[in-house]
Amino acid sequence: MRSTASELNWSGTLTYTAERIVRPGTVAEAAEIVAGAPRVHGLGTRHSFNDVADGPGVLLDLTGIPTDLVIDADDRTATLGAGTRYGVVAPDIDRAGFALHNMGSLPHISVGGAVATGTHGSGTTLGSLSAAVRSFEMLGPDGSLRTLDRTDPAFPGTVLHLGLFGIVTRVTLDLEPTYRMRQDSYGPFPWSTFTDHVADIHGAGYSVCSYTVFGDEISEVLVKTRLPAGADDADAPDELFGAPRLPGSPGDGHHTARDGSVGPWWDRLPHFPIESVPSHGSEVQSEHFVPIRHAAAALDALRGLADRIQPHLHVCELRTMAADPFWLSPTQGEDVLCIAFTWKKHPEAVAALLPDLEARLAPFDGRPHWGKMSSLDGDAIAALYPRVADVRALIARADPDRTFASAFGERVLRA
């Protein structure tokens, strides 16, 4: 078990304020720490760009607990340690003949952290990574373990938990039979062509992502196609809404293959392979979710800020996500367009821009990603999430002495 002083997040823009960060090697060690600490909070792979994973007292880094992958072929589930990175375990799931429904663009993130913050892949018919959770084990404030599953009335309010209910140690995920995929790139698209057809373009594949810097075009649309069972290949159209198919690039250790070649799901759903370094800390991120029916209007509203956005922007990636029933889900109860900004490492300038950017999205009920930069306070969040009071009640019952409280939870949820 390793203990350290304060550390930085992935981008080096946030210093954790906890007294110490501890990396237990077993669930039993984690339980002992929780039972003996007046304040404790779970910490994943440090890919959040705000203080959602910070807290007073002890931070528990669960990445040292073994994966201990257990696949139940009959129930089609995989149970694994919450600190496990998707890219580490996905090939083992594939070798067993199964697959996950989706993955994020980064396979480097932990299962527990992604689930806790509503992190997602892309696909209009595909829910967030939280939607794959069948059940999970959680340490309560006394260090005892309990299991919650979909039959529990509290499950929809707890699965996307922001670390405020306890320490999740193991997660059981839905599986499906393994499949193969290809990626093809199309572009560029004139701005009006894209906004006129944004829902259809993002429905052109199993998982679709688009890229822009809010100029006159969408520079690229990346279409990830799932092959039918038993097929060795699948044709891809030569154009998409008038935009030609681009040559793409083979997998090179930095990006997964975008040249139409066929590969396993775990090497096509993410944008980056697990052995890559997708960023050198040269960025900060913000992301907002708007209903797809508002997609064109929301994008046009943001484009009005292009002169202020562009000096600080690497790229904006557009993704989609299906609705789910979780009380803290940013899906708004309907399918959404996810507008994800990868900013240059200008945190002060981005923070100054965000209030105006979020004001542009307010008419479209823009909800921020829980793990990324935002200026919205508790009042704004309460107006966007009708079941915030119910979440607070669940937290009060699960943690009456506020062992798992955090500054983020108090500021954003008033919990």
Tab-separated table of C-alpha atoms in Angstrom:
chain	number	residue	atom	x	y	z
A	1	MET	CA	0.000	0.000	0.000
A	2	ARG	CA	1.532	3.279	-1.164
A	3	SER	CA	0.894	6.708	0.329
A	4	THR	CA	1.874	9.978	-1.338
A	5	ALA	CA	1.542	13.687	-0.823
A	6	SER	CA	-0.571	15.845	-3.141
A	7	GLU	CA	-0.462	15.006	-6.832
A	8	LEU	CA	-1.690	16.513	-10.066
A	9	ASN	CA	-4.389	15.402	-12.450
A	10	TRP	CA	-3.576	14.090	-15.930
A	11	SER	CA	-3.225	17.525	-17.544
A	12	GLY	CA	-1.251	19.004	-14.668
A	13	THR	CA	-3.834	21.753	-14.165
A	14	LEU	CA	-5.370	20.558	-10.889
A	15	THR	CA	-3.572	19.817	-7.631
A	16	TYR	CA	-5.485	17.462	-5.357
A	17	THR	CA	-6.038	19.015	-1.952
A	18	ALA	CA	-6.362	15.792	0.052
A	19	GLU	CA	-4.040	15.222	2.995
A	20	ARG	CA	-2.718	12.070	1.335
A	21	ILE	CA	-3.333	9.718	-1.570
A	22	VAL	CA	-3.228	6.012	-0.745
A	23	ARG	CA	-3.034	3.166	-3.245
A	24	PRO	CA	-4.262	-0.027	-1.555
A	25	GLY	CA	-3.450	-3.393	-3.090
A	26	THR	CA	-6.594	-5.220	-1.960
A	27	VAL	CA	-10.233	-4.499	-1.215
A	28	ALA	CA	-9.569	-5.461	2.413
A	29	GLU	CA	-6.905	-2.753	2.678
A	30	ALA	CA	-9.292	-0.238	1.136
A	31	ALA	CA	-12.019	-1.215	3.609
A	32	GLU	CA	-9.642	-0.744	6.533
A	33	ILE	CA	-8.740	2.749	5.336
A	34	VAL	CA	-12.383	3.748	4.859
A	35	ALA	CA	-13.363	2.469	8.296
A	36	GLY	CA	-10.575	4.457	9.963
A	37	ALA	CA	-10.762	7.725	8.031
A	38	PRO	CA	-13.165	10.544	8.923
A	39	ARG	CA	-13.044	11.757	5.296
A	40	VAL	CA	-12.228	9.655	2.250
A	41	HIS	CA	-12.920	9.824	-1.480
A	42	GLY	CA	-12.280	7.551	-4.448
A	43	LEU	CA	-9.716	8.458	-7.120
A	44	GLY	CA	-9.476	6.841	-10.549
A	45	THR	CA	-6.970	7.477	-13.320
A	46	ARG	CA	-6.924	11.279	-12.835
A	47	HIS	CA	-8.537	12.100	-16.173
A	48	SER	CA	-10.988	14.617	-14.720
A	49	PHE	CA	-10.357	18.285	-15.434
A	50	ASN	CA	-12.062	19.524	-12.278
A	51	ASP	CA	-12.153	18.553	-8.604
A	52	VAL	CA	-14.929	15.911	-8.873
A	53	ALA	CA	-12.489	13.243	-7.625
A	54	ASP	CA	-10.896	15.410	-4.924
A	55	GLY	CA	-11.833	15.598	-1.277
A	56	PRO	CA	-10.509	16.339	2.197
A	57	GLY	CA	-8.715	13.635	4.103
A	58	VAL	CA	-7.691	10.520	2.168
A	59	LEU	CA	-7.973	9.866	-1.561
A	60	LEU	CA	-8.135	6.177	-2.410
A	61	ASP	CA	-6.398	5.326	-5.692
A	62	LEU	CA	-7.945	1.969	-6.629
A	63	THR	CA	-5.723	1.270	-9.638
A	64	GLY	CA	-3.495	-0.967	-7.491
A	65	ILE	CA	-6.265	-3.485	-6.740
A	66	PRO	CA	-6.020	-6.470	-9.133
A	67	THR	CA	-8.522	-6.701	-11.974
A	68	ASP	CA	-9.567	-10.263	-11.016
A	69	LEU	CA	-11.671	-10.579	-14.179
A	70	VAL	CA	-14.586	-13.023	-13.843
A	71	ILE	CA	-16.641	-13.700	-16.974
A	72	ASP	CA	-20.019	-15.365	-16.634
A	73	ALA	CA	-20.772	-16.718	-20.104
A	74	ASP	CA	-24.326	-17.723	-19.209
A	75	ASP	CA	-25.302	-14.312	-17.819
A	76	ARG	CA	-23.079	-12.474	-20.312
A	77	THR	CA	-21.343	-10.379	-17.687
A	78	ALA	CA	-17.809	-9.411	-16.728
A	79	THR	CA	-16.960	-8.558	-13.118
A	80	LEU	CA	-13.714	-6.706	-12.468
A	81	GLY	CA	-11.903	-4.311	-10.173
A	82	ALA	CA	-13.191	-0.744	-10.476
A	83	GLY	CA	-9.684	0.669	-10.913
A	84	THR	CA	-9.113	-1.392	-14.056
A	85	ARG	CA	-8.443	0.499	-17.275
A	86	TYR	CA	-10.717	-0.396	-20.184
A	87	GLY	CA	-7.839	-0.926	-22.586
A	88	VAL	CA	-6.141	-3.394	-20.260
A	89	VAL	CA	-9.122	-5.696	-19.797
A	90	ALA	CA	-10.874	-5.380	-23.186
A	91	PRO	CA	-8.601	-7.849	-25.062
A	92	ASP	CA	-9.194	-10.462	-22.345
A	93	ILE	CA	-12.947	-10.024	-22.717
A	94	ASP	CA	-12.559	-10.400	-26.483
A	95	ARG	CA	-10.506	-13.577	-26.135
A	96	ALA	CA	-13.344	-15.044	-24.080
A	97	GLY	CA	-15.663	-14.428	-27.047
A	98	PHE	CA	-17.410	-11.318	-25.726
A	99	ALA	CA	-17.441	-7.542	-26.116
A	100	LEU	CA	-18.543	-4.332	-24.438
A	101	HIS	CA	-21.235	-2.278	-26.134
A	102	ASN	CA	-18.942	0.745	-26.319
A	103	MET	CA	-15.727	2.364	-25.105
A	104	GLY	CA	-14.564	5.925	-24.639
A	105	SER	CA	-12.097	7.605	-26.984
A	106	LEU	CA	-9.403	6.923	-24.381
A	107	PRO	CA	-8.972	3.299	-23.289
A	108	HIS	CA	-6.706	4.568	-20.500
A	109	ILE	CA	-9.579	5.563	-18.192
A	110	SER	CA	-10.727	3.340	-15.333
A	111	VAL	CA	-14.059	1.541	-15.349
A	112	GLY	CA	-15.030	2.916	-11.944
A	113	GLY	CA	-14.130	6.506	-12.768
A	114	ALA	CA	-15.922	6.445	-16.124
A	115	VAL	CA	-19.090	5.024	-14.587
A	116	ALA	CA	-19.037	7.489	-11.681
A	117	THR	CA	-18.902	10.540	-13.968
A	118	GLY	CA	-21.197	9.479	-16.827
A	119	THR	CA	-18.335	9.202	-19.308
A	120	HIS	CA	-19.304	7.803	-22.693
A	121	GLY	CA	-18.310	6.709	-26.157
A	122	SER	CA	-20.279	7.745	-29.217
A	123	GLY	CA	-23.343	6.290	-30.902
A	124	THR	CA	-26.886	7.602	-31.107
A	125	THR	CA	-28.283	4.212	-30.085
A	126	LEU	CA	-25.617	3.581	-27.437
A	127	GLY	CA	-25.867	4.581	-23.796
A	128	SER	CA	-23.028	5.914	-21.680
A	129	LEU	CA	-20.506	3.548	-20.111
A	130	SER	CA	-22.667	3.691	-16.959
A	131	ALA	CA	-25.485	2.053	-18.936
A	132	ALA	CA	-23.511	-1.206	-19.136
A	133	VAL	CA	-23.395	-1.621	-15.342
A	134	ARG	CA	-25.398	-4.619	-14.116
A	135	SER	CA	-24.301	-4.235	-10.485
A	136	PHE	CA	-21.471	-2.887	-8.343
A	137	GLU	CA	-19.870	-3.429	-4.936
A	138	MET	CA	-19.381	-0.369	-2.730
A	139	LEU	CA	-17.653	0.278	0.583
A	140	GLY	CA	-19.864	2.201	2.980
A	141	PRO	CA	-18.602	4.636	5.641
A	142	ASP	CA	-17.959	1.821	8.127
A	143	GLY	CA	-15.868	-0.107	5.581
A	144	SER	CA	-18.493	-2.782	4.969
A	145	LEU	CA	-19.323	-3.927	1.448
A	146	ARG	CA	-22.763	-3.820	-0.096
A	147	THR	CA	-23.920	-4.713	-3.587
A	148	LEU	CA	-26.411	-2.714	-5.643
A	149	ASP	CA	-27.968	-4.024	-8.836
A	150	ARG	CA	-30.671	-3.017	-11.274
A	151	THR	CA	-33.405	-4.493	-9.099
A	152	ASP	CA	-32.654	-1.967	-6.332
A	153	PRO	CA	-34.928	1.126	-6.478
A	154	ALA	CA	-31.886	3.255	-5.594
A	155	PHE	CA	-29.832	1.985	-8.517
A	156	PRO	CA	-30.778	4.732	-11.042
A	157	GLY	CA	-29.810	7.369	-8.498
A	158	THR	CA	-26.601	5.708	-7.393
A	159	VAL	CA	-24.808	4.164	-10.376
A	160	LEU	CA	-23.639	7.590	-11.603
A	161	HIS	CA	-22.495	8.598	-8.131
A	162	LEU	CA	-19.626	11.143	-8.369
A	163	GLY	CA	-17.948	9.358	-5.445
A	164	LEU	CA	-20.502	10.716	-2.973
A	165	PHE	CA	-22.088	7.422	-1.871
A	166	GLY	CA	-19.003	5.341	-1.091
A	167	ILE	CA	-15.992	3.649	-2.667
A	168	VAL	CA	-16.878	1.375	-5.587
A	169	THR	CA	-14.482	-1.578	-5.607
A	170	ARG	CA	-15.900	-3.985	-8.226
A	171	VAL	CA	-18.230	-3.548	-11.172
A	172	THR	CA	-20.268	-6.074	-13.165
A	173	LEU	CA	-20.780	-5.092	-16.812
A	174	ASP	CA	-23.100	-6.375	-19.510
A	175	LEU	CA	-21.419	-8.274	-22.326
A	176	GLU	CA	-22.465	-9.260	-25.820
A	177	PRO	CA	-20.922	-11.597	-28.397
A	178	THR	CA	-17.640	-10.286	-29.777
A	179	TYR	CA	-17.654	-8.328	-33.036
A	180	ARG	CA	-15.292	-6.677	-35.496
A	181	MET	CA	-15.256	-3.126	-36.833
A	182	ARG	CA	-13.743	-0.746	-39.363
A	183	GLN	CA	-13.196	3.017	-39.276
A	184	ASP	CA	-13.569	5.330	-42.262
A	185	SER	CA	-13.091	9.098	-42.478
A	186	TYR	CA	-15.161	11.527	-44.560
A	187	GLY	CA	-14.858	15.228	-45.138
A	188	PRO	CA	-14.800	18.109	-45.224
A	189	PHE	CA	-18.479	19.057	-44.837
A	190	PRO	CA	-19.732	22.611	-45.368
A	191	TRP	CA	-21.117	23.899	-42.072
A	192	SER	CA	-24.711	24.157	-43.320
A	193	THR	CA	-24.626	20.675	-44.868
A	194	PHE	CA	-23.565	19.211	-41.562
A	195	THR	CA	-26.045	21.109	-39.404
A	196	ASP	CA	-28.900	20.345	-41.815
A	197	HIS	CA	-28.170	16.621	-41.502
A	198	VAL	CA	-26.429	16.282	-38.128
A	199	ALA	CA	-28.703	13.487	-36.833
A	200	ASP	CA	-28.472	11.482	-40.062
A	201	ILE	CA	-24.701	11.903	-40.286
A	202	HIS	CA	-24.287	10.676	-36.733
A	203	GLY	CA	-26.563	7.762	-37.545
A	204	ALA	CA	-24.363	6.644	-40.452
A	205	GLY	CA	-22.474	4.077	-38.373
A	206	TYR	CA	-22.419	2.191	-35.110
A	207	SER	CA	-20.311	4.989	-33.601
A	208	VAL	CA	-19.710	8.348	-35.300
A	209	CYS	CA	-17.553	11.317	-34.270
A	210	SER	CA	-17.165	14.686	-35.999
A	211	TYR	CA	-14.516	17.389	-35.687
A	212	THR	CA	-14.574	21.160	-36.103
A	213	VAL	CA	-12.906	24.394	-35.011
A	214	PHE	CA	-16.091	26.426	-35.686
A	215	GLY	CA	-14.953	27.813	-39.021
A	216	ASP	CA	-16.787	27.211	-42.292
A	217	GLU	CA	-16.737	23.433	-42.151
A	218	ILE	CA	-16.703	20.195	-40.245
A	219	SER	CA	-13.233	18.970	-41.125
A	220	GLU	CA	-13.798	15.239	-40.633
A	221	VAL	CA	-16.457	12.714	-39.728
A	222	LEU	CA	-15.154	9.412	-38.390
A	223	VAL	CA	-17.553	6.506	-38.992
A	224	LYS	CA	-17.023	3.294	-37.010
A	225	THR	CA	-18.932	0.437	-38.658
A	226	ARG	CA	-19.783	-2.816	-36.923
A	227	LEU	CA	-19.470	-5.852	-39.193
A	228	PRO	CA	-22.276	-8.401	-39.320
A	229	ALA	CA	-21.543	-11.621	-37.437
A	230	GLY	CA	-19.399	-13.931	-39.551
A	231	ALA	CA	-18.497	-11.254	-42.110
A	232	ASP	CA	-14.845	-10.715	-43.028
A	233	ASP	CA	-15.427	-7.202	-44.335
A	234	ALA	CA	-18.124	-4.656	-45.099
A	235	ASP	CA	-18.315	-2.093	-47.856
A	236	ALA	CA	-18.132	1.578	-46.967
A	237	PRO	CA	-19.738	4.225	-49.209
A	238	ASP	CA	-17.416	6.451	-51.226
A	239	GLU	CA	-19.112	9.579	-49.904
A	240	LEU	CA	-21.321	10.755	-47.072
A	241	PHE	CA	-23.738	13.604	-47.799
A	242	GLY	CA	-21.467	14.692	-50.619
A	243	ALA	CA	-18.220	14.526	-48.643
A	244	PRO	CA	-15.653	12.052	-50.010
A	245	ARG	CA	-14.152	9.172	-48.098
A	246	LEU	CA	-10.634	10.147	-47.068
A	247	PRO	CA	-7.572	7.882	-47.329
A	248	GLY	CA	-7.388	7.659	-43.561
A	249	SER	CA	-4.380	6.233	-41.760
A	250	PRO	CA	-3.365	2.797	-40.491
A	251	GLY	CA	-2.878	2.141	-36.830
A	252	ASP	CA	0.502	3.583	-35.880
A	253	GLY	CA	0.774	3.227	-32.123
A	254	HIS	CA	-0.711	6.696	-31.661
A	255	HIS	CA	-4.127	6.250	-33.298
A	256	THR	CA	-6.297	3.244	-34.023
A	257	ALA	CA	-6.608	2.443	-37.743
A	258	ARG	CA	-8.828	4.805	-39.764
A	259	ASP	CA	-8.137	3.316	-43.213
A	260	GLY	CA	-11.126	0.986	-43.469
A	261	SER	CA	-9.178	-2.046	-42.290
A	262	VAL	CA	-11.039	-4.503	-40.087
A	263	GLY	CA	-10.052	-5.114	-36.490
A	264	PRO	CA	-11.462	-6.136	-33.105
A	265	TRP	CA	-13.981	-3.877	-31.371
A	266	TRP	CA	-11.496	-2.876	-28.685
A	267	ASP	CA	-9.048	-1.586	-31.322
A	268	ARG	CA	-11.609	0.457	-33.283
A	269	LEU	CA	-14.042	1.953	-30.748
A	270	PRO	CA	-11.333	4.039	-28.976
A	271	HIS	CA	-9.414	6.678	-30.920
A	272	PHE	CA	-6.153	5.707	-29.246
A	273	PRO	CA	-4.528	2.351	-28.414
A	274	ILE	CA	-3.804	1.594	-24.780
A	275	GLU	CA	-0.029	1.737	-25.312
A	276	SER	CA	-0.229	5.276	-26.723
A	277	VAL	CA	0.238	8.604	-24.981
A	278	PRO	CA	-2.761	10.491	-26.402
A	279	SER	CA	-1.767	13.770	-24.810
A	280	HIS	CA	1.281	15.186	-23.128
A	281	GLY	CA	-0.793	17.241	-20.727
A	282	SER	CA	-1.139	20.054	-23.249
A	283	GLU	CA	-4.880	20.466	-22.838
A	284	VAL	CA	-7.918	21.130	-20.724
A	285	GLN	CA	-11.418	19.981	-21.610
A	286	SER	CA	-15.040	21.039	-21.311
A	287	GLU	CA	-18.075	19.231	-22.686
A	288	HIS	CA	-21.788	19.869	-22.870
A	289	PHE	CA	-24.774	17.752	-23.821
A	290	VAL	CA	-27.797	19.077	-25.707
A	291	PRO	CA	-30.798	17.151	-27.076
A	292	ILE	CA	-30.179	16.139	-30.683
A	293	ARG	CA	-33.295	18.056	-31.719
A	294	HIS	CA	-31.419	21.217	-30.662
A	295	ALA	CA	-28.089	20.195	-32.236
A	296	ALA	CA	-28.076	22.565	-35.221
A	297	ALA	CA	-29.251	25.592	-33.229
A	298	ALA	CA	-26.779	24.917	-30.405
A	299	LEU	CA	-23.846	24.578	-32.815
A	300	ASP	CA	-24.835	27.763	-34.622
A	301	ALA	CA	-25.056	29.584	-31.286
A	302	LEU	CA	-21.546	28.467	-30.351
A	303	ARG	CA	-20.221	29.411	-33.770
A	304	GLY	CA	-21.134	32.976	-32.909
A	305	LEU	CA	-18.288	32.815	-30.365
A	306	ALA	CA	-15.773	31.498	-32.914
A	307	ASP	CA	-13.451	34.497	-32.671
A	308	ARG	CA	-13.100	33.906	-28.924
A	309	ILE	CA	-13.060	30.102	-29.108
A	310	GLN	CA	-10.483	29.564	-31.846
A	311	PRO	CA	-7.383	31.100	-30.177
A	312	HIS	CA	-7.678	28.593	-27.330
A	313	LEU	CA	-8.977	25.524	-29.167
A	314	HIS	CA	-7.203	22.387	-30.327
A	315	VAL	CA	-10.404	20.837	-31.695
A	316	CYS	CA	-14.055	20.311	-30.850
A	317	GLU	CA	-15.317	16.740	-31.148
A	318	LEU	CA	-19.027	16.056	-31.612
A	319	ARG	CA	-20.413	12.745	-30.382
A	320	THR	CA	-23.858	11.327	-29.617
A	321	MET	CA	-25.312	9.279	-26.770
A	322	ALA	CA	-28.602	7.497	-26.155
A	323	ALA	CA	-30.929	8.374	-23.295
A	324	ASP	CA	-30.784	6.458	-20.021
A	325	PRO	CA	-32.792	6.551	-16.756
A	326	PHE	CA	-30.047	7.659	-14.361
A	327	TRP	CA	-30.898	10.607	-12.144
A	328	LEU	CA	-27.585	12.401	-12.697
A	329	SER	CA	-27.231	11.451	-16.346
A	330	PRO	CA	-26.584	14.325	-18.760
A	331	THR	CA	-28.765	12.694	-21.423
A	332	GLN	CA	-31.734	14.891	-20.406
A	333	GLY	CA	-34.026	11.877	-20.773
A	334	GLU	CA	-33.489	11.869	-24.540
A	335	ASP	CA	-30.718	11.247	-27.058
A	336	VAL	CA	-28.069	13.961	-27.023
A	337	LEU	CA	-25.291	15.568	-28.996
A	338	CYS	CA	-22.106	15.826	-26.933
A	339	ILE	CA	-20.062	18.947	-27.741
A	340	ALA	CA	-16.576	18.231	-26.417
A	341	PHE	CA	-13.918	20.950	-26.461
A	342	THR	CA	-10.258	19.994	-26.258
A	343	TRP	CA	-8.690	23.307	-25.373
A	344	LYS	CA	-5.090	24.327	-25.375
A	345	LYS	CA	-3.551	24.420	-21.932
A	346	HIS	CA	-5.004	27.865	-21.211
A	347	PRO	CA	-7.064	27.091	-18.097
A	348	GLU	CA	-7.544	30.703	-17.014
A	349	ALA	CA	-8.671	31.848	-20.473
A	350	VAL	CA	-10.996	28.858	-20.831
A	351	ALA	CA	-12.484	29.487	-17.392
A	352	ALA	CA	-13.150	33.098	-18.397
A	353	LEU	CA	-14.821	31.999	-21.645
A	354	LEU	CA	-17.023	29.269	-20.179
A	355	PRO	CA	-19.748	31.504	-18.663
A	356	ASP	CA	-20.467	33.008	-22.081
A	357	LEU	CA	-20.236	29.656	-23.822
A	358	GLU	CA	-22.625	28.092	-21.316
A	359	ALA	CA	-24.993	31.049	-21.655
A	360	ARG	CA	-25.173	30.303	-25.384
A	361	LEU	CA	-26.168	26.724	-24.570
A	362	ALA	CA	-28.643	27.584	-21.801
A	363	PRO	CA	-31.677	27.855	-24.138
A	364	PHE	CA	-30.948	24.289	-25.232
A	365	ASP	CA	-30.632	22.861	-21.698
A	366	GLY	CA	-26.895	22.320	-22.084
A	367	ARG	CA	-25.628	20.097	-19.279
A	368	PRO	CA	-21.894	19.879	-18.510
A	369	HIS	CA	-19.880	16.686	-18.252
A	370	TRP	CA	-19.343	15.989	-14.542
A	371	GLY	CA	-15.589	15.488	-14.972
A	372	LYS	CA	-14.769	18.533	-17.091
A	373	MET	CA	-14.537	22.292	-16.743
A	374	SER	CA	-17.742	24.253	-16.172
A	375	SER	CA	-18.837	27.491	-14.545
A	376	LEU	CA	-22.327	26.285	-13.562
A	377	ASP	CA	-23.179	26.410	-9.856
A	378	GLY	CA	-25.624	24.465	-7.722
A	379	ASP	CA	-28.639	26.558	-8.695
A	380	ALA	CA	-27.987	26.061	-12.404
A	381	ILE	CA	-27.423	22.327	-11.945
A	382	ALA	CA	-30.618	21.942	-9.893
A	383	ALA	CA	-32.586	23.581	-12.708
A	384	LEU	CA	-31.131	21.117	-15.216
A	385	TYR	CA	-31.558	17.953	-13.129
A	386	PRO	CA	-35.102	17.504	-11.742
A	387	ARG	CA	-34.076	14.673	-9.395
A	388	VAL	CA	-31.196	16.395	-7.608
A	389	ALA	CA	-33.222	16.512	-4.376
A	390	ASP	CA	-33.784	12.756	-4.608
A	391	VAL	CA	-30.043	12.221	-5.081
A	392	ARG	CA	-29.332	14.319	-1.999
A	393	ALA	CA	-31.770	12.177	0.001
A	394	LEU	CA	-30.036	8.976	-1.135
A	395	ILE	CA	-26.644	10.398	-0.168
A	396	ALA	CA	-27.933	11.416	3.279
A	397	ARG	CA	-29.156	7.871	3.906
A	398	ALA	CA	-26.020	6.177	2.592
A	399	ASP	CA	-23.539	8.529	4.290
A	400	PRO	CA	-25.173	10.416	7.179
A	401	ASP	CA	-21.843	11.541	8.643
A	402	ARG	CA	-20.552	12.754	5.233
A	403	THR	CA	-17.514	10.513	5.148
A	404	PHE	CA	-17.460	10.792	1.339
A	405	ALA	CA	-18.297	14.489	1.060
A	406	SER	CA	-16.332	16.684	-1.304
A	407	ALA	CA	-16.056	20.355	-2.161
A	408	PHE	CA	-17.372	19.517	-5.643
A	409	GLY	CA	-20.443	17.785	-4.230
A	410	GLU	CA	-21.188	20.677	-1.889
A	411	ARG	CA	-20.674	23.307	-4.571
A	412	VAL	CA	-22.431	21.630	-7.501
A	413	LEU	CA	-25.060	19.379	-5.886
A	414	ARG	CA	-25.353	21.066	-2.468
A	415	ALA	CA	-24.799	17.559	-1.078
